[in-house]
XYZ file of C-alpha atoms in Angstrom:
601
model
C 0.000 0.000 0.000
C 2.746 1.990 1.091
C 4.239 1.624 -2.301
C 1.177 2.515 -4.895
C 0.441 5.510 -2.856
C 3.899 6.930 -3.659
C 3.559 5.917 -6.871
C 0.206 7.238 -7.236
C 1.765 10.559 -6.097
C 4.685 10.706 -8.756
C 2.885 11.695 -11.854
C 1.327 14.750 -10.502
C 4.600 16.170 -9.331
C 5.676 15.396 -13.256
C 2.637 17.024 -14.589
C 2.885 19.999 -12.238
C 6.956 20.445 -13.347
C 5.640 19.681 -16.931
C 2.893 22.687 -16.643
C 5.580 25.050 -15.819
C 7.585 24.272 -18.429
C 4.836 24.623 -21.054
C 3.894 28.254 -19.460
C 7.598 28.965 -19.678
C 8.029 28.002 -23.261
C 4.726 29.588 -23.973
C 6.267 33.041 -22.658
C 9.020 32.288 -24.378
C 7.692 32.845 -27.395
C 5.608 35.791 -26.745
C 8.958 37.617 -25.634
C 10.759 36.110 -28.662
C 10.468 39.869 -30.687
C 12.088 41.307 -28.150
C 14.813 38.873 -27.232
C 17.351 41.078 -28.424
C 16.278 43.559 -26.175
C 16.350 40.978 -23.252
C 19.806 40.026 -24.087
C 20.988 43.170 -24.315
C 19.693 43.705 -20.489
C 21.397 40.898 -19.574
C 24.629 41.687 -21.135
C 24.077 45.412 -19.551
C 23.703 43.822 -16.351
C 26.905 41.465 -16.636
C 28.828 44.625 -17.144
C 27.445 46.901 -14.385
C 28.086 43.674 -12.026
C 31.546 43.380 -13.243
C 32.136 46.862 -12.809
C 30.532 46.922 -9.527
C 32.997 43.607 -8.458
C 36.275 45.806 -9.731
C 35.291 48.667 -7.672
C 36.629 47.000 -4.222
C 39.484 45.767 -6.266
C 40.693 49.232 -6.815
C 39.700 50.751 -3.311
C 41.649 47.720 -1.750
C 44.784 48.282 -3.981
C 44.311 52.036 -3.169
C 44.549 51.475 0.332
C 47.775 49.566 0.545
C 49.249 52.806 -1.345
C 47.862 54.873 1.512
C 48.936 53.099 4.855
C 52.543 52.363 5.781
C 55.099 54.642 6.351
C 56.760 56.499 3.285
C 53.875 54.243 1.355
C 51.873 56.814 -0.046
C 51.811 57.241 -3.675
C 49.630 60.067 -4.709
C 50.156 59.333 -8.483
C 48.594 56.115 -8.086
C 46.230 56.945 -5.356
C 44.784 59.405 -8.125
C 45.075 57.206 -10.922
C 42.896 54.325 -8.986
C 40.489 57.131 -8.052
C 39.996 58.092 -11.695
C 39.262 54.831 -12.456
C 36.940 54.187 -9.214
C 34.890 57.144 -10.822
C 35.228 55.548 -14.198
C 33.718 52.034 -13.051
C 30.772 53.835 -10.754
C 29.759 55.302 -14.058
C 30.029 52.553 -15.883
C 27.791 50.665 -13.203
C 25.362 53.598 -13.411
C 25.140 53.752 -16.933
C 24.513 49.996 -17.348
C 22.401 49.546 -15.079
C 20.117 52.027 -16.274
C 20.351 50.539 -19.381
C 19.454 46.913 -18.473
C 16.840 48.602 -16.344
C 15.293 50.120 -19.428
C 15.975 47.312 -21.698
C 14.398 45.346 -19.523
C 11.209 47.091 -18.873
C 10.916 47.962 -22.486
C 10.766 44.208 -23.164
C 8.310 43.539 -20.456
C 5.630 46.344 -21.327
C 5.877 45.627 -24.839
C 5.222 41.535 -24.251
C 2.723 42.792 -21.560
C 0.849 45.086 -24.384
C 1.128 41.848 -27.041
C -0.322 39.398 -24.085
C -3.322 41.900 -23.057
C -4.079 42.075 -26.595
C -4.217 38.929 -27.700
C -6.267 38.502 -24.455
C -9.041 41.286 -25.202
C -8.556 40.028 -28.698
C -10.000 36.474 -27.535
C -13.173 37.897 -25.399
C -14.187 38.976 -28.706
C -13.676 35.899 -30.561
C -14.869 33.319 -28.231
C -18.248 31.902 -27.821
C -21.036 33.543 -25.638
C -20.775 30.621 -23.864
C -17.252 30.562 -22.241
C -18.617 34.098 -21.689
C -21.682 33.315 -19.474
C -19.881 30.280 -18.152
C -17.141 31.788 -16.351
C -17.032 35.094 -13.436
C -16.453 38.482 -15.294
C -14.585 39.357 -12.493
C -12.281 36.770 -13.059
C -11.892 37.122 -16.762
C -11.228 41.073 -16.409
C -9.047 39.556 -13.637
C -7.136 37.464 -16.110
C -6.694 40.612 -19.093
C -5.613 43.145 -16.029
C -3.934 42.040 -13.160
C -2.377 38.470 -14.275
C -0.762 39.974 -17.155
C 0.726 42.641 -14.714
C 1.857 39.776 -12.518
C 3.563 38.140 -15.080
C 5.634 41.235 -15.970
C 6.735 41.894 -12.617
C 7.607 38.178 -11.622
C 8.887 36.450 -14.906
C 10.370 38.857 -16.850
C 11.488 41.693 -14.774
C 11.706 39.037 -11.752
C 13.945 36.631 -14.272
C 16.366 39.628 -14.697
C 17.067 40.273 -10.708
C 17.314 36.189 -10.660
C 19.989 36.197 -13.406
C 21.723 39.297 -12.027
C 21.698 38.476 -8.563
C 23.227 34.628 -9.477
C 25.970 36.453 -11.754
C 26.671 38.695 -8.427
C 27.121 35.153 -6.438
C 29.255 33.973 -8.522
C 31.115 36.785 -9.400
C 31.887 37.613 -6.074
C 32.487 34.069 -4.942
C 35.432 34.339 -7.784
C 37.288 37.383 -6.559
C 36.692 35.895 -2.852
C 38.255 32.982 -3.806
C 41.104 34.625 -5.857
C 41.848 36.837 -2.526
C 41.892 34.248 0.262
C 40.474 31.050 -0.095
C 39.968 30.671 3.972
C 37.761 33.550 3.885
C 35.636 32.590 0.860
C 34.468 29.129 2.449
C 33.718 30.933 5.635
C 31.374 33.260 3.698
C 30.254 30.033 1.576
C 29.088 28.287 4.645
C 27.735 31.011 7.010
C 25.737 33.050 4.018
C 22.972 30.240 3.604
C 22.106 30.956 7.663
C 19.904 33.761 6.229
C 18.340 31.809 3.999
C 16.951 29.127 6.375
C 15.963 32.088 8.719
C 14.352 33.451 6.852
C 12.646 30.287 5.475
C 11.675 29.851 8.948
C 9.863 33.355 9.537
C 7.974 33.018 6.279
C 6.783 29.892 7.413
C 5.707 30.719 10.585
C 3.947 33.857 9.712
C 2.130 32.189 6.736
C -1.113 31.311 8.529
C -1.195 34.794 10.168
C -0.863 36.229 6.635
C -4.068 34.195 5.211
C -6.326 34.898 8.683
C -5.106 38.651 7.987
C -6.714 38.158 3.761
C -10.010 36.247 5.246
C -10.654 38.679 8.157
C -10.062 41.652 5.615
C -12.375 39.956 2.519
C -14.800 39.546 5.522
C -14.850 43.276 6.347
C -14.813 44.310 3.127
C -17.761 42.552 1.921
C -19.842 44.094 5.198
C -18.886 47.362 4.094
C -20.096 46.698 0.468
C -23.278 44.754 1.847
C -24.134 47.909 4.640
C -23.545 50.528 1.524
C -25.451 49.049 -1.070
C -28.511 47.833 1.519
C -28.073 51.132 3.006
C -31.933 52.273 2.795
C -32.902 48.761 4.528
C -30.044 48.912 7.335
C -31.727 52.379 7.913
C -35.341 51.268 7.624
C -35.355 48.419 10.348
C -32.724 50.382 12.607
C -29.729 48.046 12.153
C -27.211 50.469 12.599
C -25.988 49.392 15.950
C -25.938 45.899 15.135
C -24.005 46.532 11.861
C -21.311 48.615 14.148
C -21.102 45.771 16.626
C -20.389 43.152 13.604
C -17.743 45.402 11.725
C -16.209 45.962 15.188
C -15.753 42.326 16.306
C -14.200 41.796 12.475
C -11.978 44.800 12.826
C -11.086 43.259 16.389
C -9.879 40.253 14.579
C -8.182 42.321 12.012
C -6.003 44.102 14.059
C -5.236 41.138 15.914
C -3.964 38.960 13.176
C -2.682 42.023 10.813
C -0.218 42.867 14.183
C 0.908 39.126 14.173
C 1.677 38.899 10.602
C 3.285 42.455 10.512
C 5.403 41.349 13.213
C 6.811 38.350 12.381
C 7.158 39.380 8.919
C 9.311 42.285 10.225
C 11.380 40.168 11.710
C 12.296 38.619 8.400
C 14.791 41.795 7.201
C 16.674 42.133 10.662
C 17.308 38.754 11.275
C 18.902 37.960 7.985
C 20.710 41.434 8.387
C 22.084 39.778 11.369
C 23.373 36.434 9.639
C 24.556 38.617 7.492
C 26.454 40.586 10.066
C 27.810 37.628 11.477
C 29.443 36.445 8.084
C 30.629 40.223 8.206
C 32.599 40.230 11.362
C 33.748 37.178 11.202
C 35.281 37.859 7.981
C 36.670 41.118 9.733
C 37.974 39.182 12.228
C 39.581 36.725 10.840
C 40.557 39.265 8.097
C 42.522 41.048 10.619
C 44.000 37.829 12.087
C 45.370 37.421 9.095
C 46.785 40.788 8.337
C 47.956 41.530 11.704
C 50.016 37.487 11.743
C 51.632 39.205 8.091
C 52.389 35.373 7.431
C 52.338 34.134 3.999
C 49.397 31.461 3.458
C 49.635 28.921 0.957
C 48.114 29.784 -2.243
C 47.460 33.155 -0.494
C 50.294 34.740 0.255
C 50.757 38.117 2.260
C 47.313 39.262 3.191
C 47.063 43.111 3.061
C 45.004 45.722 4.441
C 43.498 46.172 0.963
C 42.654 42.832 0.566
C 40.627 42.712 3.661
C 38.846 46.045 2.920
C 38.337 44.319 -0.717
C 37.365 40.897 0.993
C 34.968 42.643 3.266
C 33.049 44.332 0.465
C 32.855 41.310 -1.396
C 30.965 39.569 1.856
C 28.598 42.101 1.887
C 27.917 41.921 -1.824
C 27.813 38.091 -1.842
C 25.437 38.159 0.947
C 22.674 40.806 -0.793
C 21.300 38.596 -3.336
C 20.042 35.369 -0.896
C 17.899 38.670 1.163
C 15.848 38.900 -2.748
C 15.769 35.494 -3.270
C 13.176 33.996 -1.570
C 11.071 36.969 -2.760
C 12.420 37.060 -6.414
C 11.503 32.910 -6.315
C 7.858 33.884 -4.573
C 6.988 36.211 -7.479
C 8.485 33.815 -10.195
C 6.030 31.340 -9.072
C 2.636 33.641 -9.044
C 3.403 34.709 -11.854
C 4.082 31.497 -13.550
C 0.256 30.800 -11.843
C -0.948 34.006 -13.613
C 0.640 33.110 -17.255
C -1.261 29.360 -16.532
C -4.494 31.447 -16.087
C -3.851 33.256 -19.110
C -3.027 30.718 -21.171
C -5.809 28.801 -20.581
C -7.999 32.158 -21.829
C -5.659 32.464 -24.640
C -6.138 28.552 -25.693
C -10.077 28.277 -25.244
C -11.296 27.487 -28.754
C -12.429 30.662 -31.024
C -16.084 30.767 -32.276
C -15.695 28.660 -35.502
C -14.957 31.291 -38.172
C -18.001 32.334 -41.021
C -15.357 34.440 -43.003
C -16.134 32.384 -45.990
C -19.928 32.150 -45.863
C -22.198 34.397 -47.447
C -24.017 37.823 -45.525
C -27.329 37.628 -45.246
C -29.369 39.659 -47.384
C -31.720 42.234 -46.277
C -34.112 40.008 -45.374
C -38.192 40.221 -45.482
C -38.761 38.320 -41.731
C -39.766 34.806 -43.097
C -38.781 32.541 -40.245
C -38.728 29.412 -40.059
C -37.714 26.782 -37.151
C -37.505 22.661 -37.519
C -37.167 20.453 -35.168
C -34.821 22.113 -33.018
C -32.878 20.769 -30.092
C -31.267 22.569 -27.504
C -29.586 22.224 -23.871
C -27.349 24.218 -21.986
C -26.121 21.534 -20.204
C -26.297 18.390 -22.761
C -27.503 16.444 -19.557
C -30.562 18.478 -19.281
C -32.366 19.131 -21.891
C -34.097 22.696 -22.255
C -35.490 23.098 -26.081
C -36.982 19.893 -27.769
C -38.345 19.185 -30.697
C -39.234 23.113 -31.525
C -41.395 24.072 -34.413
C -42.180 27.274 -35.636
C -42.703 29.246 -38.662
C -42.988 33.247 -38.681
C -44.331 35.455 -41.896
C -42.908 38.427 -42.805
C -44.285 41.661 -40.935
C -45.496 39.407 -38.146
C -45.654 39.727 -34.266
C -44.748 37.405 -31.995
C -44.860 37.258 -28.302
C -43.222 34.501 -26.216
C -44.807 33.907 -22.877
C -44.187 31.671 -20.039
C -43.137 31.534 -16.236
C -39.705 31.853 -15.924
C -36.848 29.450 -16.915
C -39.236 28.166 -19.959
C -37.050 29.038 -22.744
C -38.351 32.442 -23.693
C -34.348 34.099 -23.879
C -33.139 31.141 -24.956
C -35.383 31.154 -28.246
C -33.839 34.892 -28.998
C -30.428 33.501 -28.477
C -30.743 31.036 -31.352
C -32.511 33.396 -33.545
C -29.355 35.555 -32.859
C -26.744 32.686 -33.065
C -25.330 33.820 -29.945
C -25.791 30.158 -28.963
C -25.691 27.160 -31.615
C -29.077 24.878 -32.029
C -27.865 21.016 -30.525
C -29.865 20.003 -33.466
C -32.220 21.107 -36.076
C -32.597 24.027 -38.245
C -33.465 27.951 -38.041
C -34.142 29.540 -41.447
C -34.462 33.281 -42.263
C -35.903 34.253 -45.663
C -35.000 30.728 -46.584
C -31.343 30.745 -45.590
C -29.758 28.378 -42.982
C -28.658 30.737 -40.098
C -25.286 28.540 -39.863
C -24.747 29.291 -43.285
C -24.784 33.097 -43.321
C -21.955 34.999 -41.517
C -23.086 36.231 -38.176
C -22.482 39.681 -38.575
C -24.795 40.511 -41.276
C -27.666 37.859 -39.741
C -27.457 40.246 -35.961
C -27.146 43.097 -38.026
C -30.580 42.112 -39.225
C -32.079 42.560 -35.631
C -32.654 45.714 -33.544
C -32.769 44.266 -29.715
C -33.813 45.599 -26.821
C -33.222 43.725 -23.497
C -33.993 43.593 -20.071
C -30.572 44.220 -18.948
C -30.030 47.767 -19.925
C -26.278 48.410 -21.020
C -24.509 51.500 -21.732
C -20.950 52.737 -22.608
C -18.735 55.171 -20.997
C -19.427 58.079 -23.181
C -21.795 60.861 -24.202
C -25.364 60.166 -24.484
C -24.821 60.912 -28.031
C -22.486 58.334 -28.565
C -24.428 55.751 -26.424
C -27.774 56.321 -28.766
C -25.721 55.942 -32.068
C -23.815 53.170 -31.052
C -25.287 50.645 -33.809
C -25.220 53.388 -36.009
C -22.236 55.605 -35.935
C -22.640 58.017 -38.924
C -26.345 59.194 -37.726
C -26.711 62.633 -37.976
C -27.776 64.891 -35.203
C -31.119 65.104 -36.553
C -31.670 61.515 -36.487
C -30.331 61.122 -32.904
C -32.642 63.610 -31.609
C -35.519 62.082 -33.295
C -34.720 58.602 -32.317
C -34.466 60.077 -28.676
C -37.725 61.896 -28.967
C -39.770 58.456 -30.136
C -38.410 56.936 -26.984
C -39.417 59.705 -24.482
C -36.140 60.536 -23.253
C -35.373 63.716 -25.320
C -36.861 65.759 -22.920
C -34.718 64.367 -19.689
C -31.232 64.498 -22.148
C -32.020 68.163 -21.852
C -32.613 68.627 -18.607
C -28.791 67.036 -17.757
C -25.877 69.280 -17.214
C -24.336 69.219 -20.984
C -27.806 67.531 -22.720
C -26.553 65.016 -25.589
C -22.690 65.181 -24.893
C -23.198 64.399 -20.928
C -20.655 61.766 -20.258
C -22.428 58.898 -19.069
C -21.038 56.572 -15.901
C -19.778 53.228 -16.200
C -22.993 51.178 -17.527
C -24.578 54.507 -16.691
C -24.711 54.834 -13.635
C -25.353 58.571 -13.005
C -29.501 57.359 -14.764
C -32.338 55.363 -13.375
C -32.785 52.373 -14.676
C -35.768 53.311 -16.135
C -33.645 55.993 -17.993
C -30.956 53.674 -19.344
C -33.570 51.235 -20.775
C -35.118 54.480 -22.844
C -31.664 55.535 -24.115
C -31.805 51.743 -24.999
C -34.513 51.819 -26.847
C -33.881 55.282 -28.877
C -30.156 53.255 -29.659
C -32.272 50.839 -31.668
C -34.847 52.954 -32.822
C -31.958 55.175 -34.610
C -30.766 51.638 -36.249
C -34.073 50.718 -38.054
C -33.786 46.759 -38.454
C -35.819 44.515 -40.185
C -36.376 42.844 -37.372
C -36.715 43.363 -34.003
C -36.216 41.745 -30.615
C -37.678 42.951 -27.499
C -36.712 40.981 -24.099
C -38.539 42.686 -21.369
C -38.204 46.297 -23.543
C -40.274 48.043 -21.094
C -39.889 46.001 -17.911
C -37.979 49.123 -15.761
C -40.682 51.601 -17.353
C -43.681 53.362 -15.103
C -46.764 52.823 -16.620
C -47.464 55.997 -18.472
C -43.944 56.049 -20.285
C -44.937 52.723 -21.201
C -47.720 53.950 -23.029
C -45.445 56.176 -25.361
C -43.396 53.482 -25.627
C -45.785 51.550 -27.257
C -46.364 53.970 -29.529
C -42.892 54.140 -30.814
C -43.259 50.673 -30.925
C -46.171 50.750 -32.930
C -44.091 52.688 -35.008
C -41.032 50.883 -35.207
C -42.541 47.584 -35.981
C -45.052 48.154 -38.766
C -44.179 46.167 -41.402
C -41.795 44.189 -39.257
C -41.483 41.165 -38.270
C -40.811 40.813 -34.362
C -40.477 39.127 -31.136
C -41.657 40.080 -28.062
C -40.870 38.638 -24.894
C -42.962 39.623 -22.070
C -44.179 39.001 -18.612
C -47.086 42.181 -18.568
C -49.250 40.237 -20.692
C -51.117 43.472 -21.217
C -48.269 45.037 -23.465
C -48.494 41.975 -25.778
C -52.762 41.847 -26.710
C -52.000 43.185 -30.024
C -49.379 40.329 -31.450
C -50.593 38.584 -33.969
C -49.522 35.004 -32.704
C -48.948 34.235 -29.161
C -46.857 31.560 -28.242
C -46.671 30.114 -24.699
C -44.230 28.580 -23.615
C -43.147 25.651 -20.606
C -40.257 23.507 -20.129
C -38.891 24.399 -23.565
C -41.701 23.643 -25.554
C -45.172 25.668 -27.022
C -47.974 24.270 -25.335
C -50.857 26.964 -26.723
C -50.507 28.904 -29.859
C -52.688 31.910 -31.115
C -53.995 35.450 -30.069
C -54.992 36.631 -27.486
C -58.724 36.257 -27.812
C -58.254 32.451 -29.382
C -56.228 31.815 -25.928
C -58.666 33.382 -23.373
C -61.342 31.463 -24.966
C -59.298 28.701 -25.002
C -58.972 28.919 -20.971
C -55.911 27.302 -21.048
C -52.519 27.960 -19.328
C -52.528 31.407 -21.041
C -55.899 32.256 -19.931
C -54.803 31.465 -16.329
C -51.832 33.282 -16.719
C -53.263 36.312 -17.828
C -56.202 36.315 -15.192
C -53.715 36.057 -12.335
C -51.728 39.188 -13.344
C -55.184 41.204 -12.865
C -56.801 39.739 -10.051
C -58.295 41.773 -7.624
């Protein structure tokens, strides 16, 4: 047993090791464009090291001129300082320039990556759309692609410089005084396991700290957007007495972690100062014996001071390490997350089919199958046919299929089976473009842009003139409120407007689609957020909009739907009454019941 468990365990350790690999070859070749920029940072930062590693070379050569009676050599002393101040500049200037090599390489693979990223939003089905959290998608195209800047490119650079430092200085150690080079080798690595050890420790602190501060955010968020109810039944006090029991916990666990995780920097500062003086002292030992050491020789006073810089140097890099290695591996977790965006199939391409003509409205649907989930079937077996210039109205309590109809019409989802026709053409076989460009749609979820309420209204059509906006805005009612805001048509509207009712956002909806004048239209819940009397102007523009039109209404006020010509009714993804709306209240069917409910008294 013993033995198949390990075994058992082996292959995900593989397939982790092999996952990181893949991301890393996968970044590889996003940053191949700019890999002579990359290796120019890293030959920029070979050079500032090198000149960094010479500079205690000099100083230490400079100070055996200096001490000693009759020693002093001012000709040399000023000939090593000129080339001190030559090698500082030279570290300077290369440094800056791997520095802006570097980041040049890393913004510019960062701009390719967030591209191709919006890029695929666009191109991939509705369905990985609804199917996954915005938040974490917008997640994925912002912050990820940030992450794996900072940790994998810019991180890989400190990794490779700070390894070139090691080494370098591990060289000139060991080209000084051997003794003192394997004392360094063997006390240096203290820091490392210290401050393994802190991390460690303070790790669980760190994660109550993230929990206890999601939990006080999302009070906040819950007391400010339920504000009028926390008001309304006087929960003020209580709300206090929650946040301050989580802010309680807060402090308490945010002082921990902040604590401990101070003590990370001073404790490997002390390591460090212990592989400092004890290179002094035994540096001085050395100098002060003025033996000869084999393979050594005479140690100087210029070779300690050159020794003792060369400690401190060697000693810098394993302080960034654990933190360089930290943000190498979230950010190889944010490329994986990326990746995985960038590799979800594309919406099968139509480039090659045919647009749509203009079409009359003939619809027709065959035996269509459908399912969100293909274990659960929602659609089955759907038949319908639709003249041109006709109104239809889809009713049904809710989760019946009424949306989901509008979504195959639109080809935002793909039939499981079956066909849709329009005007005789096989909706799979016309591009997609021209076949939504043959619908005006009006939803229940009002969105908006953030722009001018001129911008927001001509959205579907771009090159309307002012006229035409104004007159699209007047059929939906909402002229008269544009006028009343601060700068009328070129008020800059919030985020998904959100300086306008809802009410107000489903009008400047509505006068978008209006200004478009489809063949076709689509209303889902058009007037849902409207008060009654707006409603009634609505209609009108409705009336309006869809003479001669062929259209679908979907609607839960039965009363805004008496006037379509067919009525279908809808339940567990099938029609189960068909007609008007006389023919179904005689009927006294579902419909009938339906409709009797909504005005009971």
């Amino acid at each position: 047993m013993k033995d198949k468990t390990r075994n058992s365990a082996r292959p995900t350790k593989t397939k982790k090791q092999k996952t990181d690999f893949a991301v890393i070859r996968k970044l590889l070749s996003f940053s191949s464009p700019y890999v002579g920029l990359i290796v120019i940072a890293l030959l920029c930062s070979v050079v500032q090291i090198a000149a960094t590693l010479l500079a205690p070379v000099v100083i230490g050569k400079t100070i055996d001129f200096i001490i000693g009676e009759g020693n002093v050599d001012f000709g040399v002393i000023g000939k090593n300082s000129l080339v001190l101040l030559l090698l500082i500049i030279a570290a300077i200037v290369f440094q800056y320039l791997s520095s802006l090599c570097i980041n040049r390489a890393s913004f510019r693979m960062v701009f390719d990556l967030r591209e191709r990223a919006f890029k695929k939003l666009n191109n991939v089905p509705l369905s990985f759309i609804d199917g996954n959290s915005h938040g974490d998608l917008i997640s994925r195209v912002s912050s990820d692609v940030d992450q794996i800047s900072d940790g994998l490119v810019q991180g890989f650079s400190q990794l490779f410089s700070g390894v070139i430092t090691v080494v370098g200085t591990l060289a000139f150690l060991l080209s000084y005084n051997w003794i003192i080079a394997l004392v360094v080798v063997f006390l240096t690595p203290l820091s490392l396991f210290v401050a393994y050890f802190i991390a460690k420790g303070c790790h669980d602190m760190f994660a109550k700290q993230a929990e206890k501060s999601g939990e006080l955010s999302g009070l906040v968020t819950e007391m400010l957007s339920g504000q009028r109810i926390v008001k309304l039944f006087g929960y003020e006090k209580r709300a206090e007495k929650r946040f301050g029991s989580i802010n309680v916990e807060l402090k308490k666990w945010g002082q921990n972690a902040a604590f401990y995780s101070a003590l990370t920097n001073p404790c490997t500062r002390f390591v460090n100062s212990v592989v400092y003086v004890a290179v002094c002292v035994l540096g001085a030992f050395l100098v002060i014996s003025g033996t000869g050491i084999p393979g050594i020789g005479v140690f100087t006073v210029g070779a300690l001071s050159c020794c003792l810089s060369y400690a401190n140097q060697y000693t810098k890099p394993f302080n960034e390490i654990t933190g360089v290695v930290t943000e190498l591996q979230t950010a190889t977790a944010a490329a994986n997350r990326v990746f995985e965006l960038l590799e979800t199939p594309d919406q099968p391409s139509d480039a090659e089919l045919p647009a749509l003509p203009v079409p009359a409205g003939n619809i027709d649907i065959e035996n269509v199958y459908f399912s969100y989930v293909k274990t659960r079937p929602l659609i089955t077996d759907f038949n319908l046919s639709v003249k041109s210039g006709q109104r239809i109205a889809i009713v049904g309590p809710t989760g019946c299929g009424k949306t989901t109809l509008i979504n195959l019409l639109m080809r935002f989802y793909d039939t499981d089976s079956g066909t849709i026709r329009t005007d005789g053409y096989d909706v799979t076989q016309v591009t997609r473009k021209s076949l939504r460009s043959a619908y005006g749609m009006v939803l229940q979820d009002s969105w908006l842009k953030k722009a001018t309420v001129r911008e927001n209204i001509s959205y579907g059509n771009p090159n309307a003139t002012e006229e035409e906006i104004i007159a699209a805005a007047k059929a939906a009612s909402i002229h008269n409120f544009i006028m009343r805001m601060k700068d009328g048509y070129d008020t800059v509207l919030d985020e998904n407007g959100g300086n306008v009712s809802i009410g107000q956002k489903q009008l400047l909806c509505i006068a978008r689609v209006l200004l478009t004048h489809p063949p076709m239209l689509i209303l889902d819940e058009a007037t849902s957020s409207i008060d009654t009397r707006t409603e009634v102007k609505i209609q009108r523009a409705f009336e309006l909009l869809m003479r001669g039109k062929t259209s679908f209404i979907v609607a839960h006020r039965l009363s805004t739907i008496k006037s379509a010509d067919v009525i279908l009714v809808m339940k567990d993804g099938n029609v189960i009454e068909k007609g008007n709306h006389d023919e179904l209240i005689a009927k006294g069917g579902f419909y009938a019941n339906l409709y009797d409910s909504q005005f009971e008294h």
